[in-house]
Tab-separated table of C-alpha atoms and ligand atoms in Angstrom:
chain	number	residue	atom	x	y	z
A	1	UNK	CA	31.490	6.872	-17.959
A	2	UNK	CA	31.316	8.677	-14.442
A	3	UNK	CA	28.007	6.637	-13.971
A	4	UNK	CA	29.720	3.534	-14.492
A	5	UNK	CA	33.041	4.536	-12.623
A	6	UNK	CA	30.540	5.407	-9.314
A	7	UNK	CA	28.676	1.989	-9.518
A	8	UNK	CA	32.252	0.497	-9.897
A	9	UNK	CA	33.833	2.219	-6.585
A	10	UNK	CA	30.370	1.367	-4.755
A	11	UNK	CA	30.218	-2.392	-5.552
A	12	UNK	CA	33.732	-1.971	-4.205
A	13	UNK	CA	33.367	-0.663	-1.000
A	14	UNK	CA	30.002	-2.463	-0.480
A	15	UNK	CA	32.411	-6.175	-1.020
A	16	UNK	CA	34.681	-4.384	1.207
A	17	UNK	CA	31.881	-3.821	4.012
A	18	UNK	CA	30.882	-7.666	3.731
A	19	UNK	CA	34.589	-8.725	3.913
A	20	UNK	CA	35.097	-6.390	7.108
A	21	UNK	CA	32.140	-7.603	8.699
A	22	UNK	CA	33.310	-11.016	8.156
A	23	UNK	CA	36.372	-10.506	9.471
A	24	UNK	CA	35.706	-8.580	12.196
A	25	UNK	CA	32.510	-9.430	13.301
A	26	UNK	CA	30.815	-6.675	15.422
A	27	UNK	CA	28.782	-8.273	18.787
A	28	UNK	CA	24.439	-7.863	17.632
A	29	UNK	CA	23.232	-9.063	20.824
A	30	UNK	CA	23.384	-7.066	24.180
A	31	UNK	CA	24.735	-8.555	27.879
A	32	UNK	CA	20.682	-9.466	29.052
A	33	UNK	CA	19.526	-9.180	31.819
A	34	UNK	CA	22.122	-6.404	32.550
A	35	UNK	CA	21.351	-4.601	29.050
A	36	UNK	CA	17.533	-4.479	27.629
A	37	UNK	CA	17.012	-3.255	24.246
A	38	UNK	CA	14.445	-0.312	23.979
A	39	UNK	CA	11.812	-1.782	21.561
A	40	UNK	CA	9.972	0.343	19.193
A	41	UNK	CA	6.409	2.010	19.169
A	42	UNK	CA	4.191	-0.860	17.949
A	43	UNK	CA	5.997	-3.525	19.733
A	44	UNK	CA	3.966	-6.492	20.465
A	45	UNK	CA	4.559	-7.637	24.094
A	46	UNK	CA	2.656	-9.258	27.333
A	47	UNK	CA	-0.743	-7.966	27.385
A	48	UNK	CA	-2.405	-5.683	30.218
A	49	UNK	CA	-5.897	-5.382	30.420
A	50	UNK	CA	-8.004	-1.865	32.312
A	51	UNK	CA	-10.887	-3.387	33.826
A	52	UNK	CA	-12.187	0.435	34.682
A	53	UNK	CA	-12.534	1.058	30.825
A	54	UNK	CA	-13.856	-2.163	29.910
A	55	UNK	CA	-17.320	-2.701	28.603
A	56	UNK	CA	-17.453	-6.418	28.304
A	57	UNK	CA	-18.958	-6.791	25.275
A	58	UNK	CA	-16.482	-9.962	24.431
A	59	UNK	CA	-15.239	-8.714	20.881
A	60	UNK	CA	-11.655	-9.346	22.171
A	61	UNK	CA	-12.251	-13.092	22.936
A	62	UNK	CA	-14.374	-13.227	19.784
A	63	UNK	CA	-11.812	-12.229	17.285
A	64	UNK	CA	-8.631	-14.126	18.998
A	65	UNK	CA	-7.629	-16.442	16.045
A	66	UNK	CA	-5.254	-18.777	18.527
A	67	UNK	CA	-8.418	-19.102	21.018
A	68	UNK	CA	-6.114	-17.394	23.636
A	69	UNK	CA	-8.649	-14.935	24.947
A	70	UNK	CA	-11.352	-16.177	26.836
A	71	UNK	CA	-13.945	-14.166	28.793
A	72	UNK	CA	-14.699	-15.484	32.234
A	73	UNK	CA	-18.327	-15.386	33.578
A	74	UNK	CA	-18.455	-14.733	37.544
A	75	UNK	CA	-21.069	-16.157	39.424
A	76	UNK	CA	-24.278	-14.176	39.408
A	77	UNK	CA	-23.317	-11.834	36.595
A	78	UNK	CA	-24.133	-11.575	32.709
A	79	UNK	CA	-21.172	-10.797	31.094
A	80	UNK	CA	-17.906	-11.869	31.314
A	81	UNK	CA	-14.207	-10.727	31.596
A	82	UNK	CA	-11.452	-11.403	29.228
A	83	UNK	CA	-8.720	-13.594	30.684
A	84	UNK	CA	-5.747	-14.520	28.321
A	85	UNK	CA	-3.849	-17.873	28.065
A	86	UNK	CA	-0.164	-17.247	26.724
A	87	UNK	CA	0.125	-20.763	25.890
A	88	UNK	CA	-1.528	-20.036	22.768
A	89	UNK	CA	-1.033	-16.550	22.391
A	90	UNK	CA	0.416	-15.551	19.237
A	91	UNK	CA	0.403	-11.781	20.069
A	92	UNK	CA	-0.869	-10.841	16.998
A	93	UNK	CA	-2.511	-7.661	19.095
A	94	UNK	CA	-6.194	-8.234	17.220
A	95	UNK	CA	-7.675	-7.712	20.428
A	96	UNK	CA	-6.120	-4.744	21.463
A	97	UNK	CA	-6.942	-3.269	17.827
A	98	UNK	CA	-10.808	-4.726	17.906
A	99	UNK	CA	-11.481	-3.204	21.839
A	100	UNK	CA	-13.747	-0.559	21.447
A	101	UNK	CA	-12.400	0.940	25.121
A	102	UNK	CA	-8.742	0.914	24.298
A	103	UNK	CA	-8.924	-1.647	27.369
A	104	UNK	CA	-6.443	-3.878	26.275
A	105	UNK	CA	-2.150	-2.582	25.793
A	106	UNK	CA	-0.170	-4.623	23.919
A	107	UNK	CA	3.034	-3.599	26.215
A	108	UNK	CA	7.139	-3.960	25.454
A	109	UNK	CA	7.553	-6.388	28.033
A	110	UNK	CA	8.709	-9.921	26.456
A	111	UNK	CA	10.905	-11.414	29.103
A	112	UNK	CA	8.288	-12.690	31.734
A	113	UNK	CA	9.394	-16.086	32.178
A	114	UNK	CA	6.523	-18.694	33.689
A	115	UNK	CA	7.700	-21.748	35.970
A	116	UNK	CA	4.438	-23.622	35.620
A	117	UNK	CA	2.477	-24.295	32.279
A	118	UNK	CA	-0.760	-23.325	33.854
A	119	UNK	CA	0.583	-19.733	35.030
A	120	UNK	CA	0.720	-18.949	32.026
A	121	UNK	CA	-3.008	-18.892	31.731
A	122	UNK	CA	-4.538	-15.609	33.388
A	123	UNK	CA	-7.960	-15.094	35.158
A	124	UNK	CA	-9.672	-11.379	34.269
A	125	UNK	CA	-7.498	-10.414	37.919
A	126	UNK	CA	-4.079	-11.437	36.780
A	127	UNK	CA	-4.484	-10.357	33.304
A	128	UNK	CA	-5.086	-6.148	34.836
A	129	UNK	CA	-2.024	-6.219	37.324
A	130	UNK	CA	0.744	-4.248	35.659
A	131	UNK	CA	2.969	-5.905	33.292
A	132	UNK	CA	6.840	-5.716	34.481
A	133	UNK	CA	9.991	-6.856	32.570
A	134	UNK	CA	12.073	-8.569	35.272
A	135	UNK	CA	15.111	-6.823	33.632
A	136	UNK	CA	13.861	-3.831	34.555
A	137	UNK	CA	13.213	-4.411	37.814
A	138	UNK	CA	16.678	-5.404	38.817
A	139	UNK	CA	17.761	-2.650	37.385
A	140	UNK	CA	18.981	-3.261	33.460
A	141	UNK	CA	20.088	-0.734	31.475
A	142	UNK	CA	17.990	0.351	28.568
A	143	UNK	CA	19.919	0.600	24.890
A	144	UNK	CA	18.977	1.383	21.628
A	145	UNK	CA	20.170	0.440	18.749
A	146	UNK	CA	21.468	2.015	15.779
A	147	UNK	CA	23.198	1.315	12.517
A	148	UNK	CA	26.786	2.713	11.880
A	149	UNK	CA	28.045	2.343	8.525
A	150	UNK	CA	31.537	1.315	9.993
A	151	UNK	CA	30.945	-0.327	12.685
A	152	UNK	CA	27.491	-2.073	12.199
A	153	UNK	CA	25.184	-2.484	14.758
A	154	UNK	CA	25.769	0.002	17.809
A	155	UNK	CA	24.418	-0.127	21.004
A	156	UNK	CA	24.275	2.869	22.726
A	157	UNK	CA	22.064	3.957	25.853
A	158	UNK	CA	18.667	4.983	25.561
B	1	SF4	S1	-2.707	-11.061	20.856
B	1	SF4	FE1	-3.818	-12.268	19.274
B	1	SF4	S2	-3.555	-14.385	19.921
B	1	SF4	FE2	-3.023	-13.131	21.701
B	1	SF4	S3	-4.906	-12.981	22.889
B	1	SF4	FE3	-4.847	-11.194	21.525
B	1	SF4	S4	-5.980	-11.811	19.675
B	1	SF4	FE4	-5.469	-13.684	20.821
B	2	SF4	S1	-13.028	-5.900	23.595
B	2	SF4	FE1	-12.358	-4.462	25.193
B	2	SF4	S2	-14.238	-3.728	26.119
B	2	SF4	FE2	-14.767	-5.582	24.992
B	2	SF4	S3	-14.561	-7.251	26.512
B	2	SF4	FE3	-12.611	-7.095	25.461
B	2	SF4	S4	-11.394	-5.734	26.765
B	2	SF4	FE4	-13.532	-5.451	27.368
């Protein structure tokens, strides 16, 4: 009976949280670019590449499934570069898992916005200059976000 009395009063107050939230919906996104959500470990973002660590041996280009990552030959030379083209990027991060040199990042940064189609396509030298989030750089406040029974999500600084 108390079993049955508990699952009563919680399919209660979980009708009751729907019919609040309804009501009195609570704001989920944040004021961008003023507000930038802190994203968590794993995040798949832009992609930086450290020419100092890398070996060229290609597997990065290799195992791209979109045919994003290409490896660019310089004059003179044997091997090759990686260069990425975000055009058909799918940031699935294989090549930062298959690099044997840890030479590719997949960073937070998400809100690069390109004004021509063909910059989004990156030689070797573009691809290894540091990634920045625009937001940032104007100065936008980082959040976080958390859950809160009552009030739903919460944004709260980072
Ligand atoms: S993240 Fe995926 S799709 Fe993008 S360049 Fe790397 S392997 Fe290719
Ligand atoms: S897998 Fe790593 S080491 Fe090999 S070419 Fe790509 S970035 Fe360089």
């Amino acid at each position: 009976m108390g079993n049955l009395v508990r699952s009563f009063v919680g399919h209660v107050r979980a009708v009751a949280t729907g019919l609040r939230y309804l009501l009195l919906p609570n704001r989920m996104t944040v004021y961008y670019p003023e507000k930038l959500i802190e994203l968590p470990e794993g995040y798949r973002g832009l992609i930086r590449y450290y020419p100092e660590l890398c070996v060229q041996c290609g597997l990065c280009a290799m195992v791209c499934p979109a045919g994003a990552m290409k490896m660019y030959v310089k004059k003179g030379e044997k091997r090759g570069r990686p260069g990425v083209n975000y055009q058909r990027c799918i940031f699935c991060g294989f090549c930062a898992d298959i690099c044997p040199q840890n030479a590719l990042e997949m960073t937070k940064v998400h809100d690069v916005a390109y004004e021509k189609l063909e910059d989004m396509i990156l030689s070797p030298e573009e691809f290894a200059r540091e990634v920045r989030s625009p937001a940032l750089e104007e100065g936008a406040v980082k959040v976080k976000v958390i859950f809160s029974e009552e009030r739903g999500l919460v944004h709260e600084p980072a």
